[in-house]
Amino acid sequence: MIALACDHTGIALKHEISAMLDEMGLEWKDFGNNNPDRGDDYPVYGYKAAEAVARGECDRGILICGTGIGIGIAAGKVRGIRVCTCSDVYSAEMSKRHNNSNILTMGARVVGSELAKMIAKHWLTAEFEGGRHQRRIDMITAIENGGTPEDIL
Ligand code: RB5
């Protein structure tokens, strides 16, 4: 299950992404916003989607705001969430292979819809490589838990 969310800037792109997920045979759940009025708050939707990923209701999330940055910062405050904000395919794929990112954010005002779909497809089909990369994820988790990276050595 893929969590989807956006602010008012990302509604059209989110619908293009959900159509692509349908074509890929992947289930998704929309955590809003779907109201095109300006002035909504991206942390509201970023938090809802990130929280669903963190508690296991969803496996991953794809979130969209104007830049992808604000909604990514908000989502990344949820424990257990590792966000990649991407506007290129290489970073998106490597963020899964090496960083085990569980939320991808993109900027609807930054990337065109075809590039965004390509980025999302690479991210969704990439696999975490584990090994030495798992140790580094464990270090990140140690920081999140109030410790330091050296705690896990
Ligand atoms: C909304 O104008 C814009 O600030 C928002 O979509 C996002 O880009 C914030 O990071």
Coordinates of N, CA, C and O and ligand atoms in Angstrom, one line a residue:
M1 N 0.9 -1.2 0.0 CA 0.0 0.0 0.0 C 0.9 1.2 0.0 O 1.8 1.4 0.8
I2 N 0.7 2.1 -0.9 CA 1.4 3.4 -1.1 C 0.6 4.5 -0.5 O -0.5 4.7 -1.0
A3 N 1.2 5.3 0.4 CA 0.5 6.5 0.9 C 0.8 7.6 -0.1 O 1.9 7.8 -0.5
L4 N -0.3 8.3 -0.4 CA -0.1 9.5 -1.3 C -0.6 10.7 -0.5 O -1.6 10.6 0.2
A5 N 0.0 11.9 -0.7 CA -0.4 13.1 -0.1 C 0.2 14.3 -0.8 O 1.2 14.2 -1.5
C6 N -0.5 15.4 -0.7 CA 0.0 16.6 -1.4 C -0.6 17.9 -0.7 O -1.6 17.7 0.0
D7 N -0.1 19.0 -1.0 CA -0.8 20.3 -0.7 C -1.5 20.7 -2.0 O -1.5 20.0 -3.0
H8 N -2.0 22.0 -2.0 CA -2.7 22.4 -3.2 C -1.9 22.5 -4.5 O -2.5 22.4 -5.6
T9 N -0.6 22.5 -4.4 CA 0.2 22.6 -5.6 C 0.4 21.3 -6.3 O 0.8 21.3 -7.4
G10 N 0.1 20.2 -5.6 CA 0.5 18.9 -6.1 C -0.7 18.0 -6.5 O -0.5 16.8 -6.8
I11 N -1.9 18.5 -6.5 CA -3.1 17.7 -6.7 C -3.0 17.0 -8.1 O -3.2 15.8 -8.2
A12 N -2.7 17.8 -9.2 CA -2.7 17.2 -10.5 C -1.7 16.1 -10.6 O -1.9 15.0 -11.2
L13 N -0.5 16.4 -10.1 CA 0.6 15.4 -10.2 C 0.3 14.2 -9.4 O 0.6 13.1 -9.8
K14 N -0.3 14.4 -8.2 CA -0.6 13.2 -7.4 C -1.6 12.3 -8.1 O -1.5 11.1 -8.1
H15 N -2.5 12.9 -8.9 CA -3.5 12.1 -9.6 C -2.8 11.3 -10.8 O -3.1 10.2 -11.1
E16 N -1.8 12.0 -11.3 CA -1.0 11.3 -12.4 C -0.2 10.1 -11.8 O -0.1 9.0 -12.4
I17 N 0.3 10.3 -10.6 CA 1.1 9.3 -9.9 C 0.1 8.1 -9.5 O 0.5 6.9 -9.7
S18 N -1.1 8.4 -9.0 CA -2.0 7.4 -8.6 C -2.4 6.6 -9.9 O -2.6 5.3 -9.8
A19 N -2.6 7.2 -11.0 CA -2.9 6.5 -12.2 C -1.8 5.6 -12.6 O -2.0 4.4 -13.1
M20 N -0.5 6.0 -12.4 CA 0.6 5.1 -12.7 C 0.6 3.9 -11.8 O 0.9 2.8 -12.2
L21 N 0.3 4.2 -10.5 CA 0.3 3.1 -9.6 C -0.8 2.0 -10.0 O -0.5 0.8 -9.9
D22 N -1.9 2.5 -10.4 CA -3.0 1.6 -10.9 C -2.4 0.8 -12.1 O -2.6 -0.5 -12.1
E23 N -1.7 1.4 -13.0 CA -1.1 0.6 -14.1 C -0.1 -0.4 -13.6 O 0.0 -1.5 -14.2
M24 N 0.6 -0.1 -12.6 CA 1.6 -1.0 -12.0 C 1.0 -2.0 -11.1 O 1.7 -2.9 -10.6
G25 N -0.3 -1.9 -10.9 CA -1.0 -2.9 -10.0 C -0.7 -2.7 -8.6 O -0.8 -3.7 -7.8
L26 N -0.3 -1.5 -8.2 CA 0.0 -1.2 -6.8 C -1.2 -0.5 -6.1 O -1.7 0.5 -6.7
E27 N -1.5 -0.9 -4.9 CA -2.6 -0.2 -4.2 C -2.1 1.1 -3.6 O -0.9 1.2 -3.2
W28 N -3.0 2.1 -3.4 CA -2.6 3.3 -2.8 C -3.7 3.9 -2.0 O -4.9 3.5 -2.1
K29 N -3.3 4.7 -1.0 CA -4.3 5.4 -0.2 C -4.0 6.9 -0.2 O -2.9 7.3 0.0
D30 N -5.0 7.7 -0.4 CA -4.8 9.2 -0.5 C -5.1 9.9 0.8 O -6.3 9.8 1.3
F31 N -4.1 10.5 1.4 CA -4.3 11.2 2.6 C -4.6 12.7 2.4 O -4.4 13.5 3.3
G32 N -5.0 13.2 1.2 CA -5.3 14.5 0.9 C -4.1 15.3 0.5 O -3.0 14.7 0.3
N33 N -4.2 16.5 0.3 CA -5.4 17.4 0.1 C -5.9 17.3 -1.3 O -5.2 17.1 -2.2
N34 N -7.2 17.4 -1.5 CA -7.8 17.5 -2.8 C -8.6 18.7 -3.1 O -9.3 18.8 -4.0
N35 N -8.3 19.7 -2.2 CA -9.0 21.0 -2.4 C -8.0 22.0 -3.0 O -6.9 22.3 -2.4
P36 N -8.2 22.5 -4.2 CA -7.2 23.3 -4.9 C -7.1 24.7 -4.4 O -6.2 25.5 -4.8
D37 N -7.9 25.1 -3.4 CA -7.7 26.4 -2.8 C -6.3 26.6 -2.2 O -5.8 25.7 -1.6
R38 N -5.8 27.8 -2.5 CA -4.5 28.1 -1.9 C -4.6 28.2 -0.4 O -5.6 28.4 0.1
G39 N -3.5 28.1 0.2 CA -3.4 28.4 1.7 C -3.6 27.2 2.6 O -3.7 27.3 3.8
D40 N -3.6 26.0 2.0 CA -3.6 24.8 2.9 C -2.2 24.6 3.4 O -1.2 25.1 2.9
D41 N -2.1 23.7 4.3 CA -0.8 23.5 5.1 C -0.2 22.1 4.8 O -0.7 21.1 5.3
Y42 N 0.9 22.1 4.1 CA 1.5 20.8 3.7 C 1.9 19.9 4.9 O 1.8 18.7 4.8
P43 N 2.2 20.5 6.1 CA 2.5 19.6 7.2 C 1.4 18.6 7.6 O 1.6 17.5 8.0
V44 N 0.2 19.1 7.4 CA -1.0 18.4 7.8 C -1.1 17.1 7.0 O -1.2 16.0 7.5
Y45 N -0.9 17.2 5.7 CA -1.0 16.0 4.8 C 0.3 15.1 4.8 O 0.2 13.9 4.8
G46 N 1.4 15.8 4.9 CA 2.7 15.1 5.1 C 2.7 14.2 6.3 O 3.1 13.1 6.3
Y47 N 2.2 14.8 7.4 CA 2.2 14.1 8.7 C 1.3 12.9 8.6 O 1.6 11.8 9.0
K48 N 0.1 13.1 8.0 CA -0.9 11.9 8.0 C -0.3 10.8 7.2 O -0.4 9.6 7.6
A49 N 0.3 11.1 6.0 CA 0.8 10.0 5.2 C 2.0 9.3 5.9 O 2.2 8.1 5.9
A50 N 2.9 10.2 6.5 CA 4.1 9.6 7.1 C 3.7 8.8 8.3 O 4.3 7.7 8.6
E51 N 2.7 9.2 9.1 CA 2.3 8.4 10.2 C 1.8 7.1 9.8 O 2.0 6.0 10.5
A52 N 1.1 7.0 8.7 CA 0.5 5.7 8.2 C 1.7 4.8 7.8 O 1.6 3.6 7.9
V53 N 2.8 5.4 7.2 CA 3.9 4.5 6.9 C 4.6 4.1 8.1 O 5.0 2.9 8.3
A54 N 4.8 5.0 9.1 CA 5.5 4.6 10.3 C 4.8 3.5 11.1 O 5.5 2.7 11.7
R55 N 3.5 3.5 11.1 CA 2.8 2.5 11.9 C 2.5 1.2 11.1 O 1.8 0.3 11.6
G56 N 2.9 1.2 9.8 CA 2.8 0.0 9.0 C 1.5 -0.1 8.2 O 1.3 -1.1 7.5
E57 N 0.6 0.9 8.3 CA -0.6 0.8 7.4 C -0.2 0.8 6.0 O -0.8 0.2 5.1
C58 N 0.8 1.7 5.7 CA 1.3 1.8 4.3 C 2.8 1.4 4.3 O 3.5 1.6 5.3
D59 N 3.3 0.8 3.1 CA 4.7 0.4 3.0 C 5.6 1.5 2.7 O 6.8 1.6 3.2
R60 N 5.1 2.5 1.9 CA 5.9 3.6 1.4 C 5.0 4.8 1.2 O 3.8 4.6 1.1
G61 N 5.6 6.0 1.0 CA 4.7 7.1 0.7 C 5.4 8.0 -0.4 O 6.6 8.0 -0.5
I62 N 4.5 8.6 -1.2 CA 4.9 9.5 -2.2 C 4.2 10.8 -2.0 O 2.9 10.8 -2.0
L63 N 4.9 11.9 -1.6 CA 4.3 13.1 -1.2 C 4.7 14.3 -2.1 O 5.9 14.3 -2.5
I64 N 3.9 15.2 -2.3 CA 4.1 16.3 -3.3 C 3.7 17.6 -2.7 O 2.6 17.8 -2.2
C65 N 4.6 18.6 -2.8 CA 4.3 20.0 -2.6 C 4.9 20.8 -3.7 O 5.3 20.3 -4.7
G66 N 5.0 22.1 -3.5 CA 5.6 22.9 -4.6 C 7.0 22.5 -4.9 O 7.4 22.4 -6.1
T67 N 7.8 22.4 -3.9 CA 9.2 22.0 -4.0 C 9.5 20.6 -3.6 O 10.6 20.1 -3.9
G68 N 8.6 20.0 -2.9 CA 8.9 18.7 -2.3 C 9.6 18.8 -1.0 O 9.7 17.8 -0.2
I69 N 10.1 20.0 -0.6 CA 10.9 20.2 0.5 C 10.1 20.3 1.8 O 10.4 19.6 2.8
G70 N 9.1 21.2 1.8 CA 8.4 21.4 3.0 C 7.6 20.1 3.5 O 7.7 19.8 4.7
I71 N 7.0 19.5 2.6 CA 6.3 18.3 3.0 C 7.2 17.2 3.4 O 6.9 16.3 4.2
G72 N 8.5 17.2 2.8 CA 9.5 16.2 3.2 C 10.0 16.5 4.6 O 10.3 15.6 5.4
I73 N 10.2 17.8 4.9 CA 10.7 18.1 6.2 C 9.7 17.7 7.3 O 10.0 17.1 8.3
A74 N 8.4 17.9 7.0 CA 7.4 17.6 7.9 C 7.3 16.1 8.1 O 7.3 15.5 9.2
A75 N 7.3 15.3 7.0 CA 7.2 13.9 7.1 C 8.4 13.3 7.8 O 8.3 12.3 8.6
G76 N 9.6 13.9 7.6 CA 10.8 13.4 8.3 C 10.8 13.5 9.8 O 11.7 13.0 10.4
K77 N 9.9 14.3 10.3 CA 9.8 14.4 11.8 C 9.2 13.3 12.5 O 9.2 13.1 13.7
V78 N 8.5 12.4 11.7 CA 7.9 11.2 12.2 C 8.9 10.1 12.4 O 9.7 9.8 11.5
R79 N 9.0 9.6 13.6 CA 9.9 8.5 14.0 C 9.8 7.4 13.0 O 8.7 6.9 12.7
G80 N 11.0 7.0 12.5 CA 11.0 5.8 11.5 C 10.9 6.2 10.1 O 11.0 5.3 9.2
I81 N 10.7 7.5 9.8 CA 10.6 7.9 8.4 C 11.9 8.4 7.9 O 12.6 9.2 8.5
R82 N 12.2 7.9 6.7 CA 13.4 8.3 6.0 C 13.0 8.9 4.6 O 12.6 8.2 3.7
V83 N 13.1 10.2 4.5 CA 12.6 10.9 3.3 C 13.7 11.1 2.3 O 14.9 11.5 2.6
C84 N 13.4 10.9 1.0 CA 14.2 11.5 -0.1 C 13.4 12.4 -0.9 O 12.3 12.2 -1.2
T85 N 14.0 13.6 -1.0 CA 13.3 14.6 -1.9 C 14.1 14.6 -3.2 O 15.3 15.0 -3.2
C86 N 13.5 14.2 -4.3 CA 14.2 13.9 -5.5 C 13.7 14.7 -6.7 O 12.5 14.8 -6.9
S87 N 14.6 15.1 -7.6 CA 14.2 15.6 -8.9 C 15.0 14.9 -10.0 O 15.1 15.4 -11.1
D88 N 15.7 13.8 -9.6 CA 16.4 13.0 -10.6 C 16.2 11.5 -10.3 O 16.0 11.1 -9.1
V89 N 16.4 10.7 -11.3 CA 16.1 9.2 -11.2 C 17.2 8.6 -10.4 O 17.0 7.7 -9.5
Y90 N 18.5 9.0 -10.6 CA 19.6 8.3 -9.9 C 19.5 8.5 -8.4 O 19.6 7.5 -7.6
S91 N 19.2 9.7 -7.9 CA 19.1 9.9 -6.5 C 17.9 9.1 -5.9 O 18.0 8.5 -4.8
A92 N 16.8 9.0 -6.6 CA 15.6 8.3 -6.1 C 16.0 6.8 -6.0 O 15.7 6.2 -5.0
E93 N 16.6 6.2 -7.0 CA 17.0 4.8 -6.9 C 18.0 4.5 -5.8 O 17.8 3.6 -5.0
M94 N 19.0 5.4 -5.7 CA 20.0 5.1 -4.7 C 19.5 5.4 -3.3 O 19.9 4.7 -2.3
S95 N 18.5 6.3 -3.2 CA 17.9 6.5 -1.8 C 17.2 5.3 -1.3 O 17.1 5.1 -0.1
K96 N 16.8 4.4 -2.2 CA 16.2 3.1 -1.8 C 17.3 2.1 -1.6 O 17.3 1.4 -0.5
R97 N 18.2 2.0 -2.5 CA 19.3 1.0 -2.5 C 20.2 1.1 -1.3 O 20.6 0.2 -0.6
H98 N 20.5 2.4 -0.9 CA 21.5 2.6 0.1 C 20.9 3.2 1.4 O 21.4 2.9 2.5
N99 N 19.9 4.0 1.3 CA 19.3 4.7 2.5 C 18.0 4.1 2.9 O 17.4 4.5 3.9
N100 N 17.5 3.1 2.2 CA 16.2 2.5 2.5 C 15.1 3.6 2.8 O 14.3 3.5 3.7
S101 N 15.1 4.6 1.9 CA 14.1 5.6 2.1 C 12.7 5.0 2.0 O 12.4 4.1 1.2
N102 N 11.8 5.5 2.9 CA 10.4 5.0 2.8 C 9.4 6.1 2.4 O 8.2 5.8 2.3
I103 N 9.9 7.3 2.2 CA 9.0 8.3 1.6 C 9.8 9.1 0.6 O 10.9 9.6 0.8
L104 N 9.2 9.2 -0.6 CA 9.7 10.0 -1.7 C 8.9 11.3 -1.8 O 7.7 11.2 -1.8
T105 N 9.6 12.4 -1.8 CA 8.8 13.7 -2.0 C 9.4 14.3 -3.3 O 10.5 14.2 -3.7
M106 N 8.5 15.0 -4.0 CA 8.8 15.7 -5.3 C 8.1 17.0 -5.3 O 7.1 17.2 -4.7
G107 N 8.7 17.9 -6.1 CA 8.1 19.3 -6.2 C 7.3 19.4 -7.5 O 7.9 19.3 -8.6
A108 N 6.0 19.7 -7.4 CA 5.2 19.8 -8.5 C 5.6 21.1 -9.4 O 5.3 21.1 -10.6
R109 N 6.3 22.0 -8.7 CA 6.8 23.2 -9.4 C 8.2 23.0 -9.9 O 8.8 24.0 -10.4
V110 N 8.7 21.8 -9.7 CA 10.1 21.6 -10.0 C 10.3 20.6 -11.2 O 11.0 20.8 -12.1
V111 N 9.5 19.5 -11.1 CA 9.7 18.4 -12.1 C 8.4 18.3 -12.9 O 7.3 18.5 -12.4
G112 N 8.5 18.0 -14.2 CA 7.4 17.8 -15.0 C 6.8 16.4 -14.7 O 7.4 15.6 -14.0
S113 N 5.6 16.2 -15.1 CA 4.9 15.0 -14.7 C 5.5 13.7 -15.2 O 5.5 12.7 -14.6
E114 N 6.1 13.7 -16.5 CA 6.7 12.5 -17.0 C 8.0 12.2 -16.2 O 8.2 11.0 -15.9
L115 N 8.8 13.2 -15.9 CA 9.9 12.9 -15.1 C 9.5 12.4 -13.7 O 10.1 11.5 -13.1
A116 N 8.5 13.1 -13.1 CA 8.1 12.6 -11.8 C 7.6 11.2 -11.8 O 8.0 10.4 -10.8
K117 N 6.9 10.8 -12.8 CA 6.5 9.4 -12.9 C 7.7 8.4 -13.0 O 7.7 7.4 -12.4
M118 N 8.7 8.9 -13.8 CA 9.9 8.0 -14.0 C 10.6 7.9 -12.7 O 11.1 6.8 -12.3
I119 N 10.8 9.0 -12.0 CA 11.4 9.0 -10.7 C 10.7 8.1 -9.7 O 11.3 7.2 -9.0
A120 N 9.4 8.2 -9.7 CA 8.6 7.3 -8.7 C 8.7 5.9 -9.1 O 8.9 5.0 -8.2
K121 N 8.7 5.6 -10.4 CA 8.8 4.2 -10.8 C 10.2 3.6 -10.5 O 10.2 2.4 -9.9
H122 N 11.3 4.3 -10.7 CA 12.6 3.8 -10.3 C 12.6 3.6 -8.8 O 13.2 2.6 -8.3
W123 N 12.1 4.5 -8.0 CA 12.1 4.4 -6.5 C 11.3 3.2 -6.1 O 11.7 2.5 -5.2
L124 N 10.2 3.0 -6.7 CA 9.3 1.9 -6.3 C 9.8 0.5 -6.6 O 9.5 -0.4 -5.9
T125 N 10.6 0.5 -7.7 CA 11.1 -0.9 -8.1 C 12.5 -1.2 -7.6 O 13.0 -2.3 -7.7
A126 N 13.2 -0.2 -7.0 CA 14.5 -0.4 -6.4 C 14.4 -1.2 -5.1 O 13.4 -1.1 -4.4
E127 N 15.5 -1.9 -4.7 CA 15.5 -2.6 -3.5 C 16.6 -2.3 -2.6 O 17.7 -2.0 -3.1
F128 N 16.4 -2.2 -1.3 CA 17.4 -1.9 -0.3 C 18.5 -3.0 -0.3 O 18.2 -4.2 -0.3
E129 N 19.8 -2.6 -0.3 CA 20.9 -3.6 -0.5 C 21.3 -4.2 0.9 O 22.1 -5.2 0.9
G130 N 20.9 -3.6 2.0 CA 21.3 -4.1 3.3 C 22.8 -4.0 3.5 O 23.5 -3.1 3.0
G131 N 23.4 -5.0 4.2 CA 24.8 -5.1 4.5 C 25.3 -3.8 5.2 O 24.7 -3.4 6.2
R132 N 26.4 -3.2 4.7 CA 27.0 -2.1 5.4 C 26.0 -0.9 5.4 O 26.1 -0.1 6.3
H133 N 25.1 -0.9 4.5 CA 24.1 0.2 4.5 C 23.1 0.1 5.6 O 22.6 1.1 6.2
Q134 N 22.9 -1.2 6.1 CA 22.0 -1.3 7.3 C 22.6 -0.7 8.5 O 21.9 -0.1 9.3
R135 N 24.0 -0.9 8.6 CA 24.6 -0.3 9.8 C 24.4 1.2 9.8 O 24.2 1.8 10.9
R136 N 24.5 1.8 8.7 CA 24.3 3.3 8.6 C 22.9 3.7 8.9 O 22.6 4.7 9.6
I137 N 21.9 2.9 8.5 CA 20.5 3.1 8.9 C 20.4 3.0 10.4 O 19.7 3.8 11.0
D138 N 21.0 2.0 10.9 CA 21.0 1.8 12.4 C 21.5 3.0 13.1 O 21.1 3.4 14.2
M139 N 22.6 3.6 12.5 CA 23.2 4.8 13.1 C 22.2 6.0 13.1 O 22.1 6.8 14.1
I140 N 21.5 6.1 12.0 CA 20.5 7.2 11.9 C 19.4 6.9 12.9 O 18.9 7.9 13.6
T141 N 19.0 5.7 13.1 CA 17.9 5.4 14.1 C 18.4 5.7 15.5 O 17.7 6.2 16.3
A142 N 19.7 5.5 15.7 CA 20.3 5.8 17.1 C 20.2 7.3 17.3 O 19.8 7.7 18.4
I143 N 20.4 8.1 16.3 CA 20.3 9.6 16.5 C 18.8 9.9 16.8 O 18.5 10.7 17.7
E144 N 17.9 9.3 16.0 CA 16.5 9.5 16.2 C 16.1 9.2 17.6 O 15.2 9.8 18.2
N145 N 16.7 8.2 18.2 CA 16.4 7.8 19.6 C 17.1 8.5 20.7 O 17.1 8.1 21.8
G146 N 17.8 9.6 20.3 CA 18.5 10.4 21.3 C 19.9 10.0 21.5 O 20.6 10.6 22.4
G147 N 20.4 9.1 20.8 CA 21.8 8.6 21.0 C 22.7 9.2 19.9 O 22.4 10.3 19.4
T148 N 23.8 8.5 19.7 CA 24.8 9.0 18.7 C 25.1 7.8 17.7 O 24.8 6.6 18.1
P149 N 25.6 8.0 16.6 CA 25.9 6.9 15.7 C 26.9 5.9 16.3 O 26.8 4.7 16.0
E150 N 27.8 6.4 17.1 CA 28.8 5.4 17.7 C 28.1 4.4 18.7 O 28.7 3.4 19.0
D151 N 26.9 4.7 19.1 CA 26.2 3.9 20.1 C 26.1 2.4 19.5 O 26.0 1.5 20.3
I152 N 26.0 2.3 18.2 CA 25.7 1.0 17.7 C 26.9 0.2 17.2 O 26.9 -0.9 16.8
L153 N 28.1 0.8 17.4 CA 29.4 0.2 17.1 C 29.8 -0.8 18.1 O 29.5 -0.7 19.3
Ligands
RB5_1 C1 3.1 26.6 -1.1 O1 3.1 27.8 -1.7 C2 4.6 26.1 -1.0 O2 5.2 26.8 0.0 C3 4.6 24.6 -0.7 O3 3.9 23.9 -1.7 C4 5.9 23.9 -0.6 O4 6.7 24.2 -1.7 C5 6.7 24.1 0.6 O5 7.8 23.6 0.8

